[in-house]
PDB file of C-alpha atoms and ligand atoms in Angstrom:
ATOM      1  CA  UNK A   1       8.829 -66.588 -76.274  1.00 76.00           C
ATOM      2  CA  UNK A   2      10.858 -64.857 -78.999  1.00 82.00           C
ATOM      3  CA  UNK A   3       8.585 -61.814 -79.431  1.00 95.00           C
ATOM      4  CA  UNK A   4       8.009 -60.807 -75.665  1.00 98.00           C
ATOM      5  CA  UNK A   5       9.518 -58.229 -73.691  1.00 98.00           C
ATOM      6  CA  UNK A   6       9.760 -59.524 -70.825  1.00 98.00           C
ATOM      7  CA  UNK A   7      11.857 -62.560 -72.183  1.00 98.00           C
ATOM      8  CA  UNK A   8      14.322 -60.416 -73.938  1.00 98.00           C
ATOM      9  CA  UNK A   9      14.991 -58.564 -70.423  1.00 98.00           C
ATOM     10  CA  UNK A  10      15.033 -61.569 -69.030  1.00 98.00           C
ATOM     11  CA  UNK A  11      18.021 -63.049 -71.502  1.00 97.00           C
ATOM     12  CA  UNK A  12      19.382 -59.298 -70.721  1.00 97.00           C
ATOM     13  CA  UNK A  13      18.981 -58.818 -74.944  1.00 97.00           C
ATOM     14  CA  UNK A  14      17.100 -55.044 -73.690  1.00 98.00           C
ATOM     15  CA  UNK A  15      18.484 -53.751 -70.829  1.00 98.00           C
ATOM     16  CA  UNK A  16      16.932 -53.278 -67.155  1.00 98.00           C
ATOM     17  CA  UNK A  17      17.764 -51.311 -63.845  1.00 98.00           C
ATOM     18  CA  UNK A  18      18.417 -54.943 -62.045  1.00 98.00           C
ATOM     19  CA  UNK A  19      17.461 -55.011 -58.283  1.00 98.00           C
ATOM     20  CA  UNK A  20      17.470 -58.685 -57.518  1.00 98.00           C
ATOM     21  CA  UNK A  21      18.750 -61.718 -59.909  1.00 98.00           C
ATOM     22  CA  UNK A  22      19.166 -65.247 -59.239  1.00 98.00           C
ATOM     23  CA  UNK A  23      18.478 -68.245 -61.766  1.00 97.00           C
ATOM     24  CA  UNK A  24      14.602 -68.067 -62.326  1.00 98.00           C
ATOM     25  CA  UNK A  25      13.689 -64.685 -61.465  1.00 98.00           C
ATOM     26  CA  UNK A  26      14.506 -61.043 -62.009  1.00 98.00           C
ATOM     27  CA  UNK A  27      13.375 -57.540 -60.634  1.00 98.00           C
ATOM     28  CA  UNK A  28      14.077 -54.774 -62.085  1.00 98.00           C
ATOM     29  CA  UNK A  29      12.525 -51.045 -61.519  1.00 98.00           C
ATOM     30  CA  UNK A  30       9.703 -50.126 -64.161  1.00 98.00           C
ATOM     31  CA  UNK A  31      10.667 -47.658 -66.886  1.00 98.00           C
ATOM     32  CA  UNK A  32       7.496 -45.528 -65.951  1.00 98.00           C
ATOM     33  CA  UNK A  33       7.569 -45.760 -61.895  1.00 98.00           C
ATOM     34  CA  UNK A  34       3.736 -44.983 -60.570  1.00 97.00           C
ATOM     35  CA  UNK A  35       5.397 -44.148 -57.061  1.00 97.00           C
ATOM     36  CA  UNK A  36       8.849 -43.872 -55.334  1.00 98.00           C
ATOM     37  CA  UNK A  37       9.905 -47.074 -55.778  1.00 98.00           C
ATOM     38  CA  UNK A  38       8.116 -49.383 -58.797  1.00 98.00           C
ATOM     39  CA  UNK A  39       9.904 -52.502 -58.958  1.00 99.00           C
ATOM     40  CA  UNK A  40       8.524 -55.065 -61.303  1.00 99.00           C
ATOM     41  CA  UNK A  41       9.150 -58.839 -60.517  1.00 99.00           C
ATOM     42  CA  UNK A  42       9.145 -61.545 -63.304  1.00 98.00           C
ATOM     43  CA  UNK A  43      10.098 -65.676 -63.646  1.00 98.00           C
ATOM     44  CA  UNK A  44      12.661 -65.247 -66.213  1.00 98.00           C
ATOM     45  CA  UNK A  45      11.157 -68.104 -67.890  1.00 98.00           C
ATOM     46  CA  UNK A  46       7.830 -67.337 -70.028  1.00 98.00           C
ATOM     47  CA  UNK A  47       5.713 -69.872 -67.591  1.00 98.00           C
ATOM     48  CA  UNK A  48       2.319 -67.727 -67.930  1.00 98.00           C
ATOM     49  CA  UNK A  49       0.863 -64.696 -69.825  1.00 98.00           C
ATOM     50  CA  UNK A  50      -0.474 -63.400 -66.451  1.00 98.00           C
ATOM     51  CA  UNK A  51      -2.377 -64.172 -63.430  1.00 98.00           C
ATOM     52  CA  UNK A  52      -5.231 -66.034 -65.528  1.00 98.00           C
ATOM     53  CA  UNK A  53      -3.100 -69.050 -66.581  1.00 98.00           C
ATOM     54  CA  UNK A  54      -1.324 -70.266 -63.201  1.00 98.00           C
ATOM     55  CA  UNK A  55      -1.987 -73.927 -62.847  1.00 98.00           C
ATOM     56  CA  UNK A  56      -0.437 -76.313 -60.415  1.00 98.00           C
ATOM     57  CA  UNK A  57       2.392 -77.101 -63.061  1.00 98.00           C
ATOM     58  CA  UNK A  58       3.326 -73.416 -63.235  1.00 98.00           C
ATOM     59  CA  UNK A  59       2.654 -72.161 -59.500  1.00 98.00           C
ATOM     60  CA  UNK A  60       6.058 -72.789 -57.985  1.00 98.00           C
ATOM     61  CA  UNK A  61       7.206 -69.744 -60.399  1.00 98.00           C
ATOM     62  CA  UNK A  62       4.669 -67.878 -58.776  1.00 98.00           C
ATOM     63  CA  UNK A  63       5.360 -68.874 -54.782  1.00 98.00           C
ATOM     64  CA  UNK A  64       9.655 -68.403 -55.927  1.00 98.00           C
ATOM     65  CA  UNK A  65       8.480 -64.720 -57.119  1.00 98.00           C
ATOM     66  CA  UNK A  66       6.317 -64.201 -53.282  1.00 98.00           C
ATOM     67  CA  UNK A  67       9.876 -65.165 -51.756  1.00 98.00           C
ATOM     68  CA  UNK A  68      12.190 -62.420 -53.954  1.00 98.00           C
ATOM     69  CA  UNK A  69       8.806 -60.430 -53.178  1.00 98.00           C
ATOM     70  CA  UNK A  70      10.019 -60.601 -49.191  1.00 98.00           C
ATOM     71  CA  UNK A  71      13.563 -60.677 -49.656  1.00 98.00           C
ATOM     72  CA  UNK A  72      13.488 -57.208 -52.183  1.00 98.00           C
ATOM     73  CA  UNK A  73      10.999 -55.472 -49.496  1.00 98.00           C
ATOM     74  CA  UNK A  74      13.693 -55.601 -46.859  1.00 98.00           C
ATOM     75  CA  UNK A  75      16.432 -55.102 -49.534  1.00 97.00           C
ATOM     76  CA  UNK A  76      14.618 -52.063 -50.136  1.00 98.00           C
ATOM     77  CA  UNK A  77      14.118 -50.898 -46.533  1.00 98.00           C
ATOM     78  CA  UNK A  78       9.991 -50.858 -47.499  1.00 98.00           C
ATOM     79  CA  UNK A  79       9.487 -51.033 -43.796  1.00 97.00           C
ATOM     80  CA  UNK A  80       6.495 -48.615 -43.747  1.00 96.00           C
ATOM     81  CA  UNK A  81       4.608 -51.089 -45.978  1.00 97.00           C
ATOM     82  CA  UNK A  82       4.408 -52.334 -49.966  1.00 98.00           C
ATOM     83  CA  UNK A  83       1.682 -52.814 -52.483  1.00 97.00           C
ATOM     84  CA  UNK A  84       2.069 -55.830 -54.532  1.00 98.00           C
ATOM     85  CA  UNK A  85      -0.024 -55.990 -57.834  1.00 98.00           C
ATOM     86  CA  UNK A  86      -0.782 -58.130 -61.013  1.00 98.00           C
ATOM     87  CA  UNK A  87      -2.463 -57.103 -64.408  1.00 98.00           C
ATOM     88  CA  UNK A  88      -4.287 -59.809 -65.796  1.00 98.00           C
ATOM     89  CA  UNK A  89      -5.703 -58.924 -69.480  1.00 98.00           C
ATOM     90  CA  UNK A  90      -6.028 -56.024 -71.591  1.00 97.00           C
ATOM     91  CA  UNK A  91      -9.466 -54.621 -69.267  1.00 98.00           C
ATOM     92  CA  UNK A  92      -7.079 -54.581 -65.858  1.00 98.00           C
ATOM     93  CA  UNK A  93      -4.129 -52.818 -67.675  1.00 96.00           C
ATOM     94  CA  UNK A  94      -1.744 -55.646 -68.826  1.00 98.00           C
ATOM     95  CA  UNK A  95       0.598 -54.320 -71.343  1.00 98.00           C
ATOM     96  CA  UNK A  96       3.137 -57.092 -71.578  1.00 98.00           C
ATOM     97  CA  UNK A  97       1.835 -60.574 -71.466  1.00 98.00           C
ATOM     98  CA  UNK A  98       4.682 -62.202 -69.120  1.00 98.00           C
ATOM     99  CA  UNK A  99       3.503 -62.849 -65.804  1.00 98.00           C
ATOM    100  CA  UNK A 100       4.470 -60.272 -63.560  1.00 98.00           C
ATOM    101  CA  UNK A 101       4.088 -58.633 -60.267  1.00 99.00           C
ATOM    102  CA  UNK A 102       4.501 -54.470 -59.444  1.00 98.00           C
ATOM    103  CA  UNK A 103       6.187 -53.643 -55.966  1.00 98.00           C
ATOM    104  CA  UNK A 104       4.622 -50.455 -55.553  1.00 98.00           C
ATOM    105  CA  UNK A 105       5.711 -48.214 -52.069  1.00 98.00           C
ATOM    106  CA  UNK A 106       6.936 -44.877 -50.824  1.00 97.00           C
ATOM    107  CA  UNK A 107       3.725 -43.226 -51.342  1.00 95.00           C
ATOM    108  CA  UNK A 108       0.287 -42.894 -48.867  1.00 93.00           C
ATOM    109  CA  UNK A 109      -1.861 -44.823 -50.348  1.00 92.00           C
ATOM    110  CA  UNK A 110      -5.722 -44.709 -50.806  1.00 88.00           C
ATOM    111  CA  UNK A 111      -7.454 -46.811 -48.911  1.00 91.00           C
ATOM    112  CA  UNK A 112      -9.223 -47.846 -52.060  1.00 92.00           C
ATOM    113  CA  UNK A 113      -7.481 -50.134 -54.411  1.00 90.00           C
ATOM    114  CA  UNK A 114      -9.252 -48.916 -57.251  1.00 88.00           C
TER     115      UNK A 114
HETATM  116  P1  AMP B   1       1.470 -54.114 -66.958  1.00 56.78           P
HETATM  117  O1  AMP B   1       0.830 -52.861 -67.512  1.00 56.78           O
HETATM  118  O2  AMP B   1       0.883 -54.603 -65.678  1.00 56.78           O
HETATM  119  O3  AMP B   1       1.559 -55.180 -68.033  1.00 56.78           O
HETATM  120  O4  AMP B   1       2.946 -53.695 -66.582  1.00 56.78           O
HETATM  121  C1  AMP B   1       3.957 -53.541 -67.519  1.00 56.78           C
HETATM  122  C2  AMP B   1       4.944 -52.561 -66.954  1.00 56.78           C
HETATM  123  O5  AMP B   1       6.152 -52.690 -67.667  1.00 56.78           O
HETATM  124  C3  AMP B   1       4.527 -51.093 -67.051  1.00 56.78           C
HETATM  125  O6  AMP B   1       4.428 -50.541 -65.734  1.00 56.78           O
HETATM  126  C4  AMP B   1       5.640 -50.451 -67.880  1.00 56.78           C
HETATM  127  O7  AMP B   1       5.974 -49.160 -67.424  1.00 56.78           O
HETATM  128  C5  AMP B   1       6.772 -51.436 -67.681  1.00 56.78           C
HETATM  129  N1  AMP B   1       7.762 -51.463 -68.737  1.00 56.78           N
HETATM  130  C6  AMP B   1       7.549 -51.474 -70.079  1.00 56.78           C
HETATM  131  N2  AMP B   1       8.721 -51.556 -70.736  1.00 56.78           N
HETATM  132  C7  AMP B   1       9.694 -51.590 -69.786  1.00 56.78           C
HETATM  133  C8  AMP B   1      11.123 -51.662 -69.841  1.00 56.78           C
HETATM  134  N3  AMP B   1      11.788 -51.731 -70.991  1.00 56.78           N
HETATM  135  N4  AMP B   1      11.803 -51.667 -68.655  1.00 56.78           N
HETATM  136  C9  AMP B   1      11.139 -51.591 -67.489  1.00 56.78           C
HETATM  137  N5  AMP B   1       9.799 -51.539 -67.371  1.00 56.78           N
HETATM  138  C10 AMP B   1       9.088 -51.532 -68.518  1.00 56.78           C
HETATM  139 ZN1   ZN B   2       7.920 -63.591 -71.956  1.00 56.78          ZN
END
């Protein structure tokens, strides 16, 4: 999609703190980390908005993202545990409509997710 940010670090046309690259996905860390380490994971292709439109055409993006999910958590020594999370729509606190999914760690968390 020619409009979305996600796409544009995706085809590296804006410019991203790259943790983990291979031909259909990217992490990068967030621009506004929420805790120590705030890595953001995304298919570099624009297969979904968010977590509302996965479909069994689209959910192989989603399982390849699980795998870099893995592979970046011991990249990143996140031994002591991880927080994986996905906004879906405006009311849970999307801002970019590209699927995505927030390694969050490095900080007690609540017991409470919200
Ligand atoms: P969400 O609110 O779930 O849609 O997550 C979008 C995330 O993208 C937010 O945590 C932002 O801080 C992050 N973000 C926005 N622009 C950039 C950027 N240029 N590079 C890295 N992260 C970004
Ligand atoms: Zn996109």
């Amino acid at each position: 999609m020619s409009d979305c940010l996600f796409c544009k670090i995706a085809a590296g046309e804006i410019p991203s703190s790259k943790v983990y690259e291979d031909e259909s996905v990217l992490a990068f860390r967030d621009i506004n980390p929420q805790a120590p380490t705030h890595i953001l994971v995304i298919p570099k292709q624009h297969v979904a908005d968010s977590a509302a439109q996965v479909t069994p055409e689209n959910s192989a993006a989603v399982a390849h993202c699980f795998e870099i999910i893995a592979k970046i958590a011991a990249q990143e020594g996140l031994d002591a545990g991880f927080r994986v999370i996905t906004n879906a729509g405006a009311a849970a606190g999307q801002t970019v409509p590209h699927l995505h999914f927030h390694i969050l760690a490095g900080v007690e968390m609540a017991d409470k997710m919200l």
